[in-house]
mmCIF file of C-alpha atoms in Angstrom:
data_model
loop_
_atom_site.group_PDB
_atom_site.id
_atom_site.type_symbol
_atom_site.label_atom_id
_atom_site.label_comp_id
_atom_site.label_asym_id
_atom_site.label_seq_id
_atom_site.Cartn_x
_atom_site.Cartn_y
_atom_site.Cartn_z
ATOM 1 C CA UNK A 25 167.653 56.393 21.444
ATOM 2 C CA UNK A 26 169.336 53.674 19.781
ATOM 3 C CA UNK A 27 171.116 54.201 16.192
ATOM 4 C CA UNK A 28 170.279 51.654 13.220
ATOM 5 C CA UNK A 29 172.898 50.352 10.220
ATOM 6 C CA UNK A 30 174.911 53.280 8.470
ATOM 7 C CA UNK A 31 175.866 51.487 5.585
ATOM 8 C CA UNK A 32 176.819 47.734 4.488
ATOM 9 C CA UNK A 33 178.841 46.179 7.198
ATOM 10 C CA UNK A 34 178.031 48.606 9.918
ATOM 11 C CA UNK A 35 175.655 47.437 12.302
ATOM 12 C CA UNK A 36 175.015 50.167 15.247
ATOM 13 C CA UNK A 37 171.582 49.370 16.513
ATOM 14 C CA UNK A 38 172.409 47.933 20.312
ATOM 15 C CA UNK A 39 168.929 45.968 20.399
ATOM 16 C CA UNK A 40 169.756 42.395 19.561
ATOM 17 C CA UNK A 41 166.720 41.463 17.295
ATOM 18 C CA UNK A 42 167.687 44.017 14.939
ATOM 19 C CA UNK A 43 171.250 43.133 14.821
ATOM 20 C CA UNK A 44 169.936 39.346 14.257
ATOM 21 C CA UNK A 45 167.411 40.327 11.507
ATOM 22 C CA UNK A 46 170.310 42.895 9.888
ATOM 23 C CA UNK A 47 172.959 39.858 9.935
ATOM 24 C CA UNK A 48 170.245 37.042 8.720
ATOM 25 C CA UNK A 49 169.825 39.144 5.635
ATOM 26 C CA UNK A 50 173.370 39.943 5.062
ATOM 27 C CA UNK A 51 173.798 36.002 5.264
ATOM 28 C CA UNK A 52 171.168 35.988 2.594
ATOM 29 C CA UNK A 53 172.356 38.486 0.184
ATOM 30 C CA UNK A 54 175.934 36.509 0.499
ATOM 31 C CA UNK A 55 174.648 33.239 -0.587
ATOM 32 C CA UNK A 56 174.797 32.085 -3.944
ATOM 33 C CA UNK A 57 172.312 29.202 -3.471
ATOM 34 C CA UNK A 58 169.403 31.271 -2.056
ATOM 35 C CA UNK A 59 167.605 31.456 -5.384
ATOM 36 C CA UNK A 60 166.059 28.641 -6.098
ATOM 37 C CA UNK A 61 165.169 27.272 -9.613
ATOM 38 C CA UNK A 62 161.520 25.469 -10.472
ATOM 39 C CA UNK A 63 161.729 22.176 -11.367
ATOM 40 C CA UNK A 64 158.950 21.038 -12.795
ATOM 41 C CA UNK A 65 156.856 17.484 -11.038
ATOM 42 C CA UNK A 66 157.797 14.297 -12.156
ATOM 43 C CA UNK A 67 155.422 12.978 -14.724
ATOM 44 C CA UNK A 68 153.394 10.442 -13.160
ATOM 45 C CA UNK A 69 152.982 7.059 -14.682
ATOM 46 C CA UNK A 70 149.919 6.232 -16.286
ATOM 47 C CA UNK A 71 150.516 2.271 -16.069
ATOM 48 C CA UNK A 72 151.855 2.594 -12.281
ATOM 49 C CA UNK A 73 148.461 3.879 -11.465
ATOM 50 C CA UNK A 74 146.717 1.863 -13.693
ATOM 51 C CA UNK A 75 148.436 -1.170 -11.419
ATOM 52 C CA UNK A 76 147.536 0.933 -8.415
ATOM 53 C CA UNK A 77 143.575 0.874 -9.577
ATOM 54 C CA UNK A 78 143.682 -2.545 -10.593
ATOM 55 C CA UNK A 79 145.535 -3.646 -7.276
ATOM 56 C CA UNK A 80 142.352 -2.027 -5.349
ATOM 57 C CA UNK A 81 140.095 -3.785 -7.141
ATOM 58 C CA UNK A 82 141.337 -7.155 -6.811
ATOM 59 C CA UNK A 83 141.448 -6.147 -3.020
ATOM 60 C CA UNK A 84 138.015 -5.086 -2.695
ATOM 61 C CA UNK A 85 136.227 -7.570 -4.980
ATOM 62 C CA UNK A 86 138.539 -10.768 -2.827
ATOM 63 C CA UNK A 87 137.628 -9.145 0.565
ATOM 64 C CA UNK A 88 133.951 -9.198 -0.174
ATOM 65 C CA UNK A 89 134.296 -12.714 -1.813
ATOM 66 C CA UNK A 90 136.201 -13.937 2.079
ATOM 67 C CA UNK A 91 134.268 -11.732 4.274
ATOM 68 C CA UNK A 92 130.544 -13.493 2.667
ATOM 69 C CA UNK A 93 132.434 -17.098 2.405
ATOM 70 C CA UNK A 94 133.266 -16.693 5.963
ATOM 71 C CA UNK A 95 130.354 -16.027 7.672
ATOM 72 C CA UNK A 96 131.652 -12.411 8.333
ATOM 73 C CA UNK A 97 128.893 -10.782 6.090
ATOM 74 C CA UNK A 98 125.497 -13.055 5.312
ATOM 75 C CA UNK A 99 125.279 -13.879 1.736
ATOM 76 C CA UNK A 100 121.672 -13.582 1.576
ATOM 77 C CA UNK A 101 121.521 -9.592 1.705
ATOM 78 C CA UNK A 102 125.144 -9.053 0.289
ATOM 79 C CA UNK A 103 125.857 -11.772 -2.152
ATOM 80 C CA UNK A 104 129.119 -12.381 -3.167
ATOM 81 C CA UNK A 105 131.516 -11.518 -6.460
ATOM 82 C CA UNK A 106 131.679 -15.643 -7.756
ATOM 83 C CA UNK A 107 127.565 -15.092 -7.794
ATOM 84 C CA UNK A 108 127.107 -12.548 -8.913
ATOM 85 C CA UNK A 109 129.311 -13.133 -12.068
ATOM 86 C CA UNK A 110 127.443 -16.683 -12.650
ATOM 87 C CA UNK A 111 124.459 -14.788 -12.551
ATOM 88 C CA UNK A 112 125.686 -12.195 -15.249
ATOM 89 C CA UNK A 113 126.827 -14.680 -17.339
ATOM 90 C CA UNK A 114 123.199 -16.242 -17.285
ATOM 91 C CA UNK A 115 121.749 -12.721 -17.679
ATOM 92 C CA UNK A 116 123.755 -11.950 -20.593
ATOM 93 C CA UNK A 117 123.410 -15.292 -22.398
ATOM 94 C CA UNK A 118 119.734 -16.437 -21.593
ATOM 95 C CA UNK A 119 118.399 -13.279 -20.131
ATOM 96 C CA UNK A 120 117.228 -9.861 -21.129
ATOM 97 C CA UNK A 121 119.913 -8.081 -19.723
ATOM 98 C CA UNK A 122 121.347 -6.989 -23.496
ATOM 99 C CA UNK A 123 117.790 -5.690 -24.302
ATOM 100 C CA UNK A 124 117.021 -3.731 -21.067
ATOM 101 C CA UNK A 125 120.491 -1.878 -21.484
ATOM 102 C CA UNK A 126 119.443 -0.837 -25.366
ATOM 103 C CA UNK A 127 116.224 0.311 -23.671
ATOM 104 C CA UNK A 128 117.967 2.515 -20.948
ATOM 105 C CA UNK A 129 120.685 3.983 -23.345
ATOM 106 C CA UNK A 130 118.303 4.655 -25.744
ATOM 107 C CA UNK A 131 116.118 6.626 -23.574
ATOM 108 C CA UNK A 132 118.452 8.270 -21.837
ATOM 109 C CA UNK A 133 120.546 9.086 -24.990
ATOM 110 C CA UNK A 134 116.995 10.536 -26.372
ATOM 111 C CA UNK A 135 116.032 12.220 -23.279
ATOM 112 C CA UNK A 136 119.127 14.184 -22.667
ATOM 113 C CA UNK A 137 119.426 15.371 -26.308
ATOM 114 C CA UNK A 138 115.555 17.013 -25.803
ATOM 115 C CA UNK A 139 116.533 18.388 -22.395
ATOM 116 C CA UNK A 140 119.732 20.170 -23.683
ATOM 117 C CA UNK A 141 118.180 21.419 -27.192
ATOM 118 C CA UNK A 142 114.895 22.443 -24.782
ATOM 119 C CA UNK A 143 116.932 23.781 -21.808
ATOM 120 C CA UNK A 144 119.521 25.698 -24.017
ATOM 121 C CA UNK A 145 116.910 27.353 -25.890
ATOM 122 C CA UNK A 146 114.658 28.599 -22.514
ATOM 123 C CA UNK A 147 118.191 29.899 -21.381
ATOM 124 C CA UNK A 148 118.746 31.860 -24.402
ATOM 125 C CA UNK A 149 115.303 33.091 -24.853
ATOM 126 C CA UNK A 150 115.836 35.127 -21.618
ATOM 127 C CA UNK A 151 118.118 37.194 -23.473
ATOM 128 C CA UNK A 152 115.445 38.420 -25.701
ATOM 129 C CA UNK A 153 113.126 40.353 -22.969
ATOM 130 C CA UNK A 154 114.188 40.972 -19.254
ATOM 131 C CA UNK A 155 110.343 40.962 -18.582
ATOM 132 C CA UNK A 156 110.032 38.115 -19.749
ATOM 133 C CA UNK A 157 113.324 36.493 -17.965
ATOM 134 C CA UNK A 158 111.514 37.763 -14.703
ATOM 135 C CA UNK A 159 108.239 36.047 -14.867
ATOM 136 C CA UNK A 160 109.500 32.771 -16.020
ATOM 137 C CA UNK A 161 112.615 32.500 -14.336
ATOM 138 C CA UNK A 162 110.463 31.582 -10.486
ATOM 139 C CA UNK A 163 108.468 29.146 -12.175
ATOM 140 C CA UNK A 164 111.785 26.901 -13.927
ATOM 141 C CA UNK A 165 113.276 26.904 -10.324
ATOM 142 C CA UNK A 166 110.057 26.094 -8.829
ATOM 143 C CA UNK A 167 110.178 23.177 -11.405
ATOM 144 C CA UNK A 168 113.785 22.159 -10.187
ATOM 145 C CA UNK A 169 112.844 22.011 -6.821
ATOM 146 C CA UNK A 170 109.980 19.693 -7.181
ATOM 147 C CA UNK A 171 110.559 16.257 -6.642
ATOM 148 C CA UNK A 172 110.737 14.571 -9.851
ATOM 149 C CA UNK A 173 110.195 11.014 -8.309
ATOM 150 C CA UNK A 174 106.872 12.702 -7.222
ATOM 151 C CA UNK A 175 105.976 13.522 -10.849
ATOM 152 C CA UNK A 176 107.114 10.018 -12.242
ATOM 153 C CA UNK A 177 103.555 7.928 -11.448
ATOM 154 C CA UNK A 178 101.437 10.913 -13.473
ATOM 155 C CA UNK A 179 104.524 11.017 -16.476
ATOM 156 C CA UNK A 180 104.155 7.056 -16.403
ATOM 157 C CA UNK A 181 99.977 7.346 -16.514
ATOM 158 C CA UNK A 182 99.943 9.854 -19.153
ATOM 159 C CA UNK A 183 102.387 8.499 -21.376
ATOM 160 C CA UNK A 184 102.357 4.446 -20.939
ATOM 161 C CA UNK A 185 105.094 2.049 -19.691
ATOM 162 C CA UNK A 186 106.757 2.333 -23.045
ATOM 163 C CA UNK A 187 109.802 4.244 -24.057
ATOM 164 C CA UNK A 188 108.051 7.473 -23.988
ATOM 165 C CA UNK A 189 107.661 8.255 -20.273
ATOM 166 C CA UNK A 190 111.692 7.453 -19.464
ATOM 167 C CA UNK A 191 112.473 9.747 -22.565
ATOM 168 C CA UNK A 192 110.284 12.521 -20.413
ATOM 169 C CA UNK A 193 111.776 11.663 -17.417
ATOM 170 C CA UNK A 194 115.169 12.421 -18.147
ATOM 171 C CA UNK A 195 114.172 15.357 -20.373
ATOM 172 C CA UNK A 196 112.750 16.744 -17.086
ATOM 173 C CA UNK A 197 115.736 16.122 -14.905
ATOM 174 C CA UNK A 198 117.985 17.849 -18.070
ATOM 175 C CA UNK A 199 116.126 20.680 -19.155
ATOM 176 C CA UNK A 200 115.855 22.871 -16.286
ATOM 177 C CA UNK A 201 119.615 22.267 -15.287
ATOM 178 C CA UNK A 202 120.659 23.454 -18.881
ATOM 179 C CA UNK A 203 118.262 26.561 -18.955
ATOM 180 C CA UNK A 204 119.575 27.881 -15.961
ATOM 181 C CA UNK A 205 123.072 27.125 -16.466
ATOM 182 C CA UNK A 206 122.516 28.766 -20.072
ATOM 183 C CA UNK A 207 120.876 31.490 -18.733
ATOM 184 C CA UNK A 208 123.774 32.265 -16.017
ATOM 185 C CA UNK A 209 126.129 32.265 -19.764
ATOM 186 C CA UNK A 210 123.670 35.518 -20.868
ATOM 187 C CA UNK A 211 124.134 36.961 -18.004
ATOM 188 C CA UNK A 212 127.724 37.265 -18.274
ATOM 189 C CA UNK A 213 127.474 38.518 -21.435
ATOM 190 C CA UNK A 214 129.131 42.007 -21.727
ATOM 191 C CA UNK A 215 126.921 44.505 -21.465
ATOM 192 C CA UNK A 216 129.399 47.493 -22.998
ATOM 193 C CA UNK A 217 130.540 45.019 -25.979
ATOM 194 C CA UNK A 218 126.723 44.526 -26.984
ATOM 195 C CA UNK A 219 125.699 48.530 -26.586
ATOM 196 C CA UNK A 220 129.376 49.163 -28.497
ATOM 197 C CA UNK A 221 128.362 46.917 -31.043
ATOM 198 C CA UNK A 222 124.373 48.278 -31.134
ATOM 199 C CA UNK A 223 125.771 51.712 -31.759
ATOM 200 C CA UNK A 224 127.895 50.538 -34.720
ATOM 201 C CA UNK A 225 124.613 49.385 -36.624
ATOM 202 C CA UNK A 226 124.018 45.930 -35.495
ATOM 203 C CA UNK A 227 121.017 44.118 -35.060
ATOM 204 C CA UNK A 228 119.388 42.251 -32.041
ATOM 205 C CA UNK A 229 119.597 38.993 -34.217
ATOM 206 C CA UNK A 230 123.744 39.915 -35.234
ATOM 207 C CA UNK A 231 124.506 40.613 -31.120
ATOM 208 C CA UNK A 232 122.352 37.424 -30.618
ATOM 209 C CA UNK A 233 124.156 35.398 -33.018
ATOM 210 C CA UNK A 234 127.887 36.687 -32.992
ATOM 211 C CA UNK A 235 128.012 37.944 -29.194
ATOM 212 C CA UNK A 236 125.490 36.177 -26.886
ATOM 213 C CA UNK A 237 125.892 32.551 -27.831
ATOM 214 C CA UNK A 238 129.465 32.713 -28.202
ATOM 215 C CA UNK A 239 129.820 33.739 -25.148
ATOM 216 C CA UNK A 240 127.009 31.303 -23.353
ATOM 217 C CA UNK A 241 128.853 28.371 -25.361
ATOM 218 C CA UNK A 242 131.520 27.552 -22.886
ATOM 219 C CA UNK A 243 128.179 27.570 -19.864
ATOM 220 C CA UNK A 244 126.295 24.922 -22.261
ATOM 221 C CA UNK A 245 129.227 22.604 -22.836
ATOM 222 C CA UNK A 246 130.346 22.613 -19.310
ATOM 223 C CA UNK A 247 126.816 21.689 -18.094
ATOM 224 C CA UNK A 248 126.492 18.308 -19.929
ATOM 225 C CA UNK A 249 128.590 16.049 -17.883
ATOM 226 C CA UNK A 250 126.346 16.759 -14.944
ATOM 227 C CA UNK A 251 123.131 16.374 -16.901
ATOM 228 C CA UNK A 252 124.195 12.871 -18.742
ATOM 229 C CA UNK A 253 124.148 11.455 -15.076
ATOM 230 C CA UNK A 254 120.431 13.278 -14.432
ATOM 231 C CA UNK A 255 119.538 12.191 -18.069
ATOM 232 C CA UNK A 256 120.320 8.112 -16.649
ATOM 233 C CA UNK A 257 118.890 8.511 -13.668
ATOM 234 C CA UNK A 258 115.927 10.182 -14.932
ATOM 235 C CA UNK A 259 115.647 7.249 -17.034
ATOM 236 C CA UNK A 260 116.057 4.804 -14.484
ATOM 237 C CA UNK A 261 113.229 6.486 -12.078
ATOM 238 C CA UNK A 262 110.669 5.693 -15.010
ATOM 239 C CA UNK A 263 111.517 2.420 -15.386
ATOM 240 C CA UNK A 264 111.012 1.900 -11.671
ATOM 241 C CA UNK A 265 107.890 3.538 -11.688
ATOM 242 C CA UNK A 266 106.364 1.366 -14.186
ATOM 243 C CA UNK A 267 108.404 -0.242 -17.079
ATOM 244 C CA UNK A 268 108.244 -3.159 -19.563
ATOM 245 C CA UNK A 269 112.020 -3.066 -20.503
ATOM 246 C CA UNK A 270 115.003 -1.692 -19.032
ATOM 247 C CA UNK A 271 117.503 -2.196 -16.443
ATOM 248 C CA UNK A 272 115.657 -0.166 -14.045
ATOM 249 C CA UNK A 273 112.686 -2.718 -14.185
ATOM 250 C CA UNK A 274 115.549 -5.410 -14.098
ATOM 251 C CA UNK A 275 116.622 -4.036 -10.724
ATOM 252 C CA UNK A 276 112.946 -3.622 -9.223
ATOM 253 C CA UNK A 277 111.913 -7.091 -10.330
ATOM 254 C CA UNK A 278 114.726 -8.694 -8.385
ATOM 255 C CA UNK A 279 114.530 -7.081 -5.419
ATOM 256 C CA UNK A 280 111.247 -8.249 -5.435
ATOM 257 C CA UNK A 281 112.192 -11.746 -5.765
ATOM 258 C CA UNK A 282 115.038 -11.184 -3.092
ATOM 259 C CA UNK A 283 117.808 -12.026 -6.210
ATOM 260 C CA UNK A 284 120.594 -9.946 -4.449
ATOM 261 C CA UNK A 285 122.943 -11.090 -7.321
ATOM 262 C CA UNK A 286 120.788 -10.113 -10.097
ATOM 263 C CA UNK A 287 120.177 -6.591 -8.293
ATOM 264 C CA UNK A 288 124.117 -6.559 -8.048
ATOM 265 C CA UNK A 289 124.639 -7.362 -11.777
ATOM 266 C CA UNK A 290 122.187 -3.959 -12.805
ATOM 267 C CA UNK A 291 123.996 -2.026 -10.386
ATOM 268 C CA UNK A 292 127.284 -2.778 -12.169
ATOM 269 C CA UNK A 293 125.790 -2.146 -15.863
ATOM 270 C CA UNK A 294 124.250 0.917 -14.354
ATOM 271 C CA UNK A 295 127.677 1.622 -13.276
ATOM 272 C CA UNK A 296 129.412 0.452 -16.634
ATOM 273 C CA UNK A 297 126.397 2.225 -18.425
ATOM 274 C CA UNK A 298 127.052 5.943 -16.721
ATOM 275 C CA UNK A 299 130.718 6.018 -16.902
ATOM 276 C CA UNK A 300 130.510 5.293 -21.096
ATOM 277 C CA UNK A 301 127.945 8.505 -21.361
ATOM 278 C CA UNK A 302 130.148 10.186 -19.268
ATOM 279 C CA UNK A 303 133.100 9.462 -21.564
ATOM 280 C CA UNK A 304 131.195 10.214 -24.468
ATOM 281 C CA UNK A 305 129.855 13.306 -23.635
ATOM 282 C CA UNK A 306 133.850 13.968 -22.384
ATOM 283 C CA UNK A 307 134.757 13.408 -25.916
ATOM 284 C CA UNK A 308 132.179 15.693 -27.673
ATOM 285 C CA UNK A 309 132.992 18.221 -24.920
ATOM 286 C CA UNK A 310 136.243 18.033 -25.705
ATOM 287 C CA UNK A 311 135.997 18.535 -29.648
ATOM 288 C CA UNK A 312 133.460 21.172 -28.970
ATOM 289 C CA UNK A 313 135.470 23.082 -27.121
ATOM 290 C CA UNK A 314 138.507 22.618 -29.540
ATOM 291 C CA UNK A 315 136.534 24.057 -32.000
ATOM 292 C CA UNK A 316 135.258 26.627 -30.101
ATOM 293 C CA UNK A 317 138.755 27.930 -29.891
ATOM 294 C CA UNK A 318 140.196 27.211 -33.072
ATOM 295 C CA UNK A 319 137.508 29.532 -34.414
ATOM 296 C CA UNK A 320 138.518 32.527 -32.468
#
């Protein structure tokens, strides 16, 4: 039977992975430059990627402007950038382009407002009766899961071609979204905090007020980024269906008409469009949150 270390410096195990391990360590504990300090990452520069971004675009937008002037893609189905800016221009100068965009923001805008004061308040009325909570909550995921471009054509019939029917439309796509993301905020509401506070005199209304939306807050906020983007394309889905404004309708009439640069120039407002809501909902996230926190 083979003998291990003694004491520091004496090594008497014969097997020669122990004596390695033993001397690795000692070589270890000797070194002054084992322990090794954090040093924070570099700060990366906001106007290096900036260039970077920029540097990508210019490469993507002048590929697709070669590849369609040189026969390499067909300019018929793709287009290409020079067109499809001289087509914006004459959108945005003699066109309706400024118009349908209103349209669209507007309804969106309206549209997600109902859906998150409508979804947030379905969310938070589960709270009130776990009966209740259990009948409803099968027939708001049912509602998710149905197809809302299948429920567009009888929202369009019932409500006209007017502003109305995309406001419903993206109400639909919001307010489902934000009840159950509320309602997944009460149930992480802490159960032994609200019987704590119920023994100490409170009332349903005081926990409802000072415990459960405080603490469903934080789901709501976090929700709205992904239901500005269901809000717009709720919107957009009406429009298609049956329209007489909006870029949307501006998009179906040209592919109609086979304008592949007009179809590209909605695409990019759509895209301009979605990434302002998304920056202004950022913002009032943001400030909401700040808020939130400064008040605790």
């Amino acid at each position: 039977m083979t003998a291990t270390a003694l004491g520091p410096g004496k090594i008497t195990d014969t097997r020669p992975e122990v004596r390695e391990a033993v001397a690795e360590l000692a070589a270890i504990e000797g070194r002054t430059d084992s322990v090794r300090t954090y040093r924070p990452e570099h700060k990366i520069d906001s106007r290096l990627i900036m260039a970077i971004r920029l540097l990508v675009l210019v490469a993507l937008v002048g590929g697709w402007e070669v590849a369609a002037r040189t026969g390499i893609i067909d300019p018929f189905f793709y287009s290409m950038p020079s067109q499809i800016w001289q087509t914006g221009v004459t959108a945005f100068t003699e066109g309706t382009i400024v118009s349908d965009t209103i349209f669209t923001f507007t309804s969106t805008i309206m549209g997600f407002v109902l859906g998150t004061v409508g979804g947030v308040a379905i969310g938070l009325s589960f709270w009130w009766s776990r009966r209740y909570a259990l009948v409803a909550e099968p027939f708001v995921v049912a509602f998710e899961a149905m197809p809302k471009l299948a429920l567009a054509p009888v929202v369009v019939l019932i409500l006209g071609l007017g502003m109305s029917s995309k406001i419903a439309m993206a109400c639909a796509l919001v307010i489902v979204i934000q009840a159950l993301n509320t309602y997944s905020g009460v149930k992480s509401v802490d159960k032994d905090l609200t019987r704590m506070i119920m023994s100490l005199g409170a009332t349903r209304w005081q926990i409802f007020s000072k415990v459960v939306v405080p603490t469903t807050l934080p789901w709501i906020v976090s929700g709205l980024r992904v239901t500005i983007g269901l809000a717009l394309a709720g919107a957009i889905v009406g429009e298609y269906i049956g329209s007489t404004q909006g870029v949307g309708r501006l998009i179906q009439y040209a592919g109609s008409t086979y304008e592949i640069s007009l179809i590209w120039v909605g695409i990019f407002v759509l895209a301009a469009l979605s990434m302002v809501l998304y920056a202004l909902v950022g913002f009032i996230e943001r400030r909401w949150l700040a808020s939130l926190h400064a008040t605790r």
